[in-house]
Coordinates of C-alpha atoms in Angstrom, one line a residue:
X178 CA 32.7 24.9 10.8
X179 CA 31.3 21.9 8.8
X180 CA 34.0 19.7 10.3
X181 CA 33.1 20.7 13.8
X182 CA 29.4 20.1 13.2
X183 CA 30.2 16.7 11.8
X184 CA 32.3 15.7 14.9
X185 CA 29.5 17.0 17.2
X186 CA 26.9 15.0 15.3
X187 CA 28.8 11.7 15.3
X188 CA 28.0 10.7 18.9
X189 CA 24.3 11.4 18.5
X190 CA 24.2 9.6 15.2
X191 CA 25.8 6.4 16.7
X192 CA 23.3 6.6 19.6
X193 CA 20.3 6.9 17.3
X194 CA 21.7 4.0 15.2
X195 CA 22.0 1.7 18.1
X196 CA 18.9 2.6 20.2
X197 CA 16.3 3.3 17.6
X198 CA 14.6 0.4 15.7
X199 CA 15.5 0.0 12.1
X200 CA 13.2 -1.1 9.2
X201 CA 13.5 -4.9 8.8
X202 CA 14.9 -6.0 5.5
X203 CA 18.0 -6.9 3.6
X204 CA 21.3 -5.1 4.1
X205 CA 21.0 -3.4 0.8
X206 CA 17.8 -2.3 -1.0
X207 CA 14.3 -1.4 0.1
X208 CA 12.3 -4.0 2.1
X209 CA 9.5 -5.7 0.3
X210 CA 5.9 -4.9 1.1
X211 CA 4.8 -8.0 3.0
X212 CA 1.2 -7.2 2.5
X213 CA 1.5 -7.8 -1.2
X214 CA 4.5 -10.1 -1.4
X215 CA 4.0 -13.6 -2.8
X216 CA 4.1 -16.5 -0.3
X217 CA 4.4 -20.2 -0.7
X218 CA 1.4 -21.1 1.5
X219 CA -2.2 -20.2 1.9
X220 CA -4.9 -21.0 4.5
X221 CA -6.9 -22.9 1.8
X222 CA -6.2 -24.9 -1.3
X223 CA -8.2 -25.8 -4.4
X224 CA -6.4 -28.4 -6.4
X225 CA -6.9 -28.1 -10.2
X226 CA -7.6 -24.4 -10.3
X227 CA -4.0 -23.4 -11.1
X228 CA -2.4 -24.7 -14.3
X229 CA 1.1 -23.4 -13.7
X230 CA 3.1 -23.2 -10.4
X231 CA 6.2 -21.0 -10.6
X232 CA 9.1 -21.2 -8.1
X233 CA 9.7 -18.5 -5.6
X234 CA 13.2 -19.0 -4.3
X235 CA 13.1 -16.3 -1.7
X236 CA 13.8 -17.5 1.9
X237 CA 10.7 -18.3 4.1
X238 CA 12.9 -18.8 7.2
X239 CA 16.4 -19.8 8.2
X240 CA 17.3 -22.3 10.9
X241 CA 20.3 -22.7 13.1
X242 CA 20.5 -26.2 14.7
X243 CA 22.1 -26.9 18.1
X244 CA 23.8 -30.0 16.8
X245 CA 23.4 -32.0 13.7
X246 CA 20.4 -31.1 11.4
X247 CA 17.7 -33.8 11.0
X248 CA 17.8 -36.2 8.1
X249 CA 16.1 -35.1 4.9
X250 CA 13.0 -37.3 5.3
X251 CA 12.4 -35.7 8.8
X252 CA 12.3 -32.1 7.6
X253 CA 8.6 -31.5 7.6
X254 CA 8.0 -28.0 8.8
X255 CA 4.4 -27.8 10.0
X256 CA 2.1 -25.0 9.1
X257 CA -1.7 -24.6 8.4
X258 CA -3.8 -27.7 8.8
X259 CA -6.8 -28.0 6.4
X260 CA -9.6 -30.2 7.5
X261 CA -12.7 -28.8 5.9
X262 CA -13.6 -30.1 2.4
X263 CA -16.5 -29.0 0.3
X264 CA -15.8 -31.2 -2.8
X265 CA -13.6 -28.5 -4.4
X266 CA -11.7 -26.6 -1.8
X267 CA -9.8 -27.4 1.4
X268 CA -9.8 -24.9 4.2
X269 CA -8.8 -24.6 7.9
X270 CA -11.3 -25.1 10.8
X271 CA -11.0 -21.6 12.3
X272 CA -12.9 -22.6 15.4
X273 CA -10.0 -24.8 16.5
X274 CA -7.5 -22.0 16.1
X275 CA -9.1 -20.2 19.0
X276 CA -8.9 -23.1 21.5
X277 CA -5.9 -23.2 23.8
X278 CA -4.6 -26.7 24.1
X279 CA -2.1 -28.7 26.1
X280 CA 0.4 -31.1 24.6
X281 CA -0.9 -34.6 24.3
X282 CA 1.6 -37.0 22.8
X283 CA 4.3 -39.4 23.7
X284 CA 7.9 -38.5 22.7
X285 CA 10.7 -40.9 21.9
X286 CA 14.4 -40.3 21.6
X287 CA 16.3 -37.1 22.2
X288 CA 14.7 -33.7 21.4
X289 CA 16.1 -31.4 18.7
X290 CA 16.8 -27.8 19.6
X291 CA 17.1 -25.1 17.0
X292 CA 16.6 -21.4 16.4
X293 CA 14.3 -20.1 13.6
X294 CA 14.5 -16.7 12.0
X295 CA 11.2 -16.2 10.2
X296 CA 10.7 -13.7 7.4
X297 CA 7.7 -11.4 7.7
X298 CA 4.7 -12.9 5.9
X299 CA 1.7 -11.0 7.4
X300 CA 0.1 -14.2 8.8
X301 CA 0.1 -15.6 12.3
X302 CA 1.7 -18.9 11.3
X303 CA 4.8 -20.1 13.2
X304 CA 6.7 -23.0 11.7
X305 CA 8.4 -25.9 13.5
X306 CA 9.4 -29.4 12.8
X307 CA 6.9 -32.1 13.5
X308 CA 6.3 -32.3 16.5
X309 CA 6.8 -29.1 18.6
X310 CA 7.7 -29.6 22.3
X311 CA 7.9 -26.0 23.3
X312 CA 6.2 -22.7 22.3
X313 CA 7.8 -19.4 21.6
X314 CA 6.6 -16.4 23.7
X315 CA 3.2 -14.9 22.7
X316 CA 2.2 -17.9 20.7
X317 CA -0.4 -20.7 21.1
X318 CA -0.8 -24.3 20.0
X319 CA -4.0 -25.5 18.3
X320 CA -5.5 -29.0 18.8
X321 CA -4.1 -29.7 15.3
X322 CA -0.6 -29.0 16.5
X323 CA -0.3 -25.8 14.6
X324 CA 1.6 -22.9 16.3
X325 CA 0.0 -19.5 15.9
X326 CA 1.3 -16.1 16.9
X327 CA -1.0 -13.9 18.9
X328 CA -0.4 -11.2 16.2
X329 CA 0.5 -11.1 12.6
X330 CA 4.1 -11.7 11.7
X331 CA 4.9 -8.3 10.1
X332 CA 8.6 -8.2 11.1
X333 CA 11.5 -10.6 11.1
X334 CA 10.8 -12.9 14.0
X335 CA 13.5 -15.1 15.8
X336 CA 12.4 -17.8 18.2
X337 CA 13.8 -20.8 20.0
X338 CA 12.2 -24.2 19.3
X339 CA 12.4 -27.8 20.5
X340 CA 10.8 -30.7 18.6
X341 CA 10.6 -34.4 18.9
X342 CA 10.9 -36.2 15.5
X343 CA 9.8 -39.5 16.8
X344 CA 6.4 -39.3 18.6
X345 CA 2.9 -40.8 19.0
X346 CA -0.1 -38.5 19.4
X347 CA -3.1 -39.3 21.6
X348 CA -6.8 -38.7 21.1
X349 CA -8.2 -35.3 22.3
X350 CA -11.6 -34.6 23.6
X351 CA -11.5 -31.3 21.8
X352 CA -11.4 -33.0 18.4
X353 CA -14.5 -34.3 16.7
X354 CA -13.4 -37.1 14.4
X355 CA -16.5 -36.7 12.3
X356 CA -15.0 -33.5 10.9
X357 CA -12.1 -35.6 9.5
X358 CA -14.4 -38.1 7.8
X359 CA -16.6 -35.6 5.9
X360 CA -16.8 -35.8 2.1
X361 CA -19.8 -34.3 0.2
X362 CA -22.2 -37.1 -0.8
X363 CA -22.0 -36.1 -4.5
X364 CA -18.2 -35.9 -4.7
X365 CA -15.9 -38.4 -6.2
X366 CA -18.3 -41.2 -7.4
X367 CA -15.6 -43.1 -9.3
X368 CA -13.1 -42.8 -6.4
X369 CA -15.7 -44.3 -4.1
X370 CA -15.8 -47.5 -6.3
X371 CA -12.0 -47.6 -6.3
X372 CA -11.9 -47.3 -2.5
X373 CA -14.4 -50.2 -2.2
X374 CA -12.2 -52.4 -4.3
X375 CA -9.0 -51.5 -2.4
X376 CA -10.7 -51.9 0.9
X377 CA -12.0 -55.4 0.1
X378 CA -8.4 -56.4 -0.8
X379 CA -7.0 -55.0 2.5
X380 CA -6.5 -56.8 5.8
X381 CA -6.3 -53.8 8.0
X382 CA -6.4 -50.0 8.1
X383 CA -2.6 -49.9 7.7
X384 CA -2.7 -52.3 4.8
X385 CA -5.4 -50.2 3.1
X386 CA -3.1 -47.1 3.4
X387 CA -0.3 -49.1 1.7
X388 CA -2.7 -50.2 -1.0
X389 CA -3.5 -46.6 -1.8
X390 CA 0.2 -45.6 -1.8
X391 CA 0.9 -48.5 -4.2
X392 CA -1.9 -47.3 -6.5
X393 CA -0.2 -43.9 -6.9
X394 CA 3.2 -45.6 -7.2
X395 CA 2.2 -48.2 -9.8
X396 CA -0.3 -46.3 -11.9
X397 CA 1.0 -43.7 -14.4
X398 CA 0.8 -40.6 -12.1
X399 CA 3.3 -37.8 -12.8
X400 CA 4.6 -34.9 -10.6
X401 CA 4.3 -31.7 -12.6
X402 CA 4.1 -28.0 -11.8
X403 CA 2.1 -27.4 -15.0
X404 CA -0.9 -29.8 -14.6
X405 CA -4.1 -29.6 -16.6
X406 CA -7.0 -27.7 -15.0
X407 CA -9.7 -29.6 -13.1
X408 CA -13.2 -28.4 -13.2
X409 CA -16.3 -30.5 -12.1
X410 CA -14.8 -33.1 -9.7
X411 CA -11.1 -32.5 -9.0
X412 CA -10.6 -35.8 -7.2
X413 CA -12.1 -38.0 -9.9
X414 CA -10.6 -36.0 -12.7
X415 CA -7.1 -36.2 -11.2
X416 CA -7.2 -39.9 -10.3
X417 CA -8.8 -41.2 -13.5
X418 CA -8.1 -38.7 -16.2
X419 CA -5.2 -36.2 -15.9
X420 CA -3.0 -38.1 -13.4
X421 CA -0.7 -35.2 -13.4
X422 CA -0.2 -32.6 -10.6
X423 CA 1.9 -31.4 -7.6
X424 CA 1.7 -32.0 -3.9
X425 CA -1.7 -30.5 -3.2
X426 CA -3.3 -32.8 -5.9
X427 CA -1.9 -35.9 -4.3
X428 CA -2.5 -34.8 -0.7
X429 CA -6.1 -34.0 -1.5
X430 CA -6.9 -37.2 -3.4
X431 CA -5.1 -39.4 -0.8
X432 CA -7.0 -37.7 2.1
X433 CA -10.3 -38.1 0.4
X434 CA -9.6 -41.8 -0.2
X435 CA -8.8 -42.3 3.5
X436 CA -12.1 -40.6 4.5
X437 CA -14.2 -42.6 2.1
X438 CA -12.9 -45.8 3.8
X439 CA -13.8 -44.5 7.3
X440 CA -10.3 -43.4 8.3
X441 CA -10.1 -39.8 9.8
X442 CA -7.7 -37.8 7.7
X443 CA -6.6 -34.2 7.1
X444 CA -4.3 -32.2 4.9
X445 CA -1.2 -30.6 6.5
X446 CA 0.6 -27.8 4.7
X447 CA 4.0 -26.3 5.4
X448 CA 7.5 -26.8 4.0
X449 CA 9.5 -29.8 3.1
X450 CA 13.3 -30.0 3.2
X451 CA 15.7 -27.2 3.5
X452 CA 19.2 -26.6 2.2
X453 CA 22.3 -26.0 4.4
X454 CA 24.2 -22.9 3.4
X455 CA 27.7 -24.3 2.6
X456 CA 29.3 -21.0 3.4
X457 CA 27.7 -20.8 6.9
X458 CA 26.1 -23.0 9.6
X459 CA 22.4 -22.5 9.0
X460 CA 19.7 -24.0 6.8
X461 CA 17.6 -22.1 4.3
X462 CA 13.9 -23.0 3.8
X463 CA 12.6 -21.3 0.7
X464 CA 9.1 -20.5 -0.5
X465 CA 9.6 -23.0 -3.3
X466 CA 9.8 -25.7 -0.5
X467 CA 6.1 -25.2 0.3
X468 CA 4.5 -28.6 0.5
X469 CA 1.3 -30.5 1.4
X470 CA 1.0 -33.9 2.9
X471 CA -1.6 -36.0 4.8
X472 CA -2.2 -37.2 8.3
X473 CA -4.3 -40.3 9.0
X474 CA -5.7 -41.4 12.4
X475 CA -4.8 -45.1 13.0
X476 CA -6.0 -46.9 16.1
X477 CA -3.0 -47.5 18.4
X478 CA -0.8 -45.2 16.5
X479 CA -2.5 -41.8 16.6
X480 CA -2.0 -39.3 13.8
X481 CA 0.4 -40.7 11.3
X482 CA 2.0 -38.7 8.5
X483 CA 1.8 -40.0 4.9
X484 CA 3.2 -38.2 1.9
X485 CA 1.8 -39.6 -1.3
X486 CA 4.0 -37.4 -3.4
X487 CA 7.1 -39.2 -2.2
X488 CA 6.1 -42.5 -3.8
X489 CA 6.0 -41.2 -7.4
X490 CA 8.9 -42.9 -9.3
X491 CA 11.8 -40.5 -10.1
X492 CA 11.3 -40.9 -13.9
X493 CA 7.8 -39.5 -13.5
X494 CA 9.0 -36.3 -11.7
X495 CA 9.3 -33.6 -14.5
X496 CA 11.7 -31.2 -12.7
X497 CA 15.1 -32.1 -11.1
X498 CA 14.6 -29.4 -8.5
X499 CA 11.3 -31.0 -7.5
X500 CA 12.9 -34.4 -7.4
X501 CA 15.6 -33.0 -5.1
X502 CA 13.0 -31.7 -2.7
X503 CA 10.5 -34.6 -2.6
X504 CA 13.0 -37.4 -3.0
X505 CA 16.3 -36.0 -1.8
X506 CA 18.4 -39.1 -2.2
X507 CA 17.7 -39.4 -5.9
X508 CA 17.5 -35.7 -6.7
X509 CA 20.7 -34.5 -5.1
X510 CA 22.7 -36.6 -7.6
X511 CA 21.1 -34.7 -10.4
X512 CA 21.7 -31.4 -8.8
X513 CA 25.5 -32.2 -8.5
X514 CA 25.7 -32.8 -12.2
X515 CA 24.8 -29.2 -13.1
X516 CA 27.2 -27.1 -15.1
X517 CA 29.9 -24.9 -13.6
X518 CA 28.1 -21.7 -14.3
X519 CA 25.0 -22.9 -12.5
X520 CA 27.1 -24.0 -9.5
X521 CA 28.9 -20.7 -9.5
X522 CA 25.7 -18.7 -9.4
X523 CA 24.4 -20.9 -6.6
X524 CA 27.6 -20.2 -4.6
X525 CA 27.2 -16.5 -5.2
X526 CA 23.6 -16.8 -4.0
X527 CA 24.7 -18.6 -0.8
X528 CA 27.3 -15.9 -0.1
X529 CA 24.7 -13.1 -0.5
X530 CA 22.2 -15.0 1.7
X531 CA 24.9 -15.4 4.4
X532 CA 25.5 -11.6 4.3
X533 CA 21.8 -10.9 4.7
X534 CA 21.5 -13.4 7.5
X535 CA 24.3 -11.9 9.4
X536 CA 22.7 -8.5 9.0
X537 CA 19.4 -9.8 10.3
X538 CA 20.9 -11.6 13.3
X539 CA 23.0 -8.5 14.2

């Protein structure tokens, strides 16, 4: 009788398995609670208030390219744009996120097509390579080129994307450039004097940008995930006292230095890099790849990306993993030199990730 009941139940079981939705998550184990899970990004940042930043190596999303993947220095995955600065904290301009906007930029070269499988993160952020040429269904583009979903991403979300990696943006009537010049009057008094000195030695806006990058390159700045805390004036304290921090410290200080010289600038957050799974054909972008960089408006060039973190000399980057991410050409050599046990564990991790990815795609 039990055998007959089992045979009778099998067709219905198969039907339910195929037609009914399943809980999103890994092949084995319970799914994580996305409402309380850690994430690599936030809609605000306050440099100097966190003295230790730990790695979260869980996947943020996976990407399958239709063709060759982009070069390492082109893998800037755009997320929240932070333009409001109160002297301590950067935050997004929420009014711009509600404005529907049409594409306004000139694209050069061939587009790059790819498919993103985004893990649930309980935010509306949709990630794409700079600069998106298409929009997934039920999403919108803000005037700051950020893609937002019409609802929170609570489940695994797969979408097709096309991006142009070589582009030039145009001015938009929807943007008030005064918002990208604002710095509180009492903030960064020492930095203001430094900006005046560098500005007087510059021949143009582009030359001034290069002067600032050279300042970070030549002065004893260090990239560290365990920087000292900053209290009263995070920009001045970072530039003149501690000189140790990670991407948000550099992006914040660089953006403020641009604004103080009359150049519209903003902080862009997202992810940098990505690692191809050697056992499959897709790229993994992890939470530990979260990154912050700057965009500066230059006449005749539009919004131009600058990453001050990338100019720190390799010997002043404390972690080889960080070096591999922000300066891939130098860092990959150090990664290859790891011991056999570390390499074996990485291979096992890639194998398990490939299994989970196949499960998600199916």
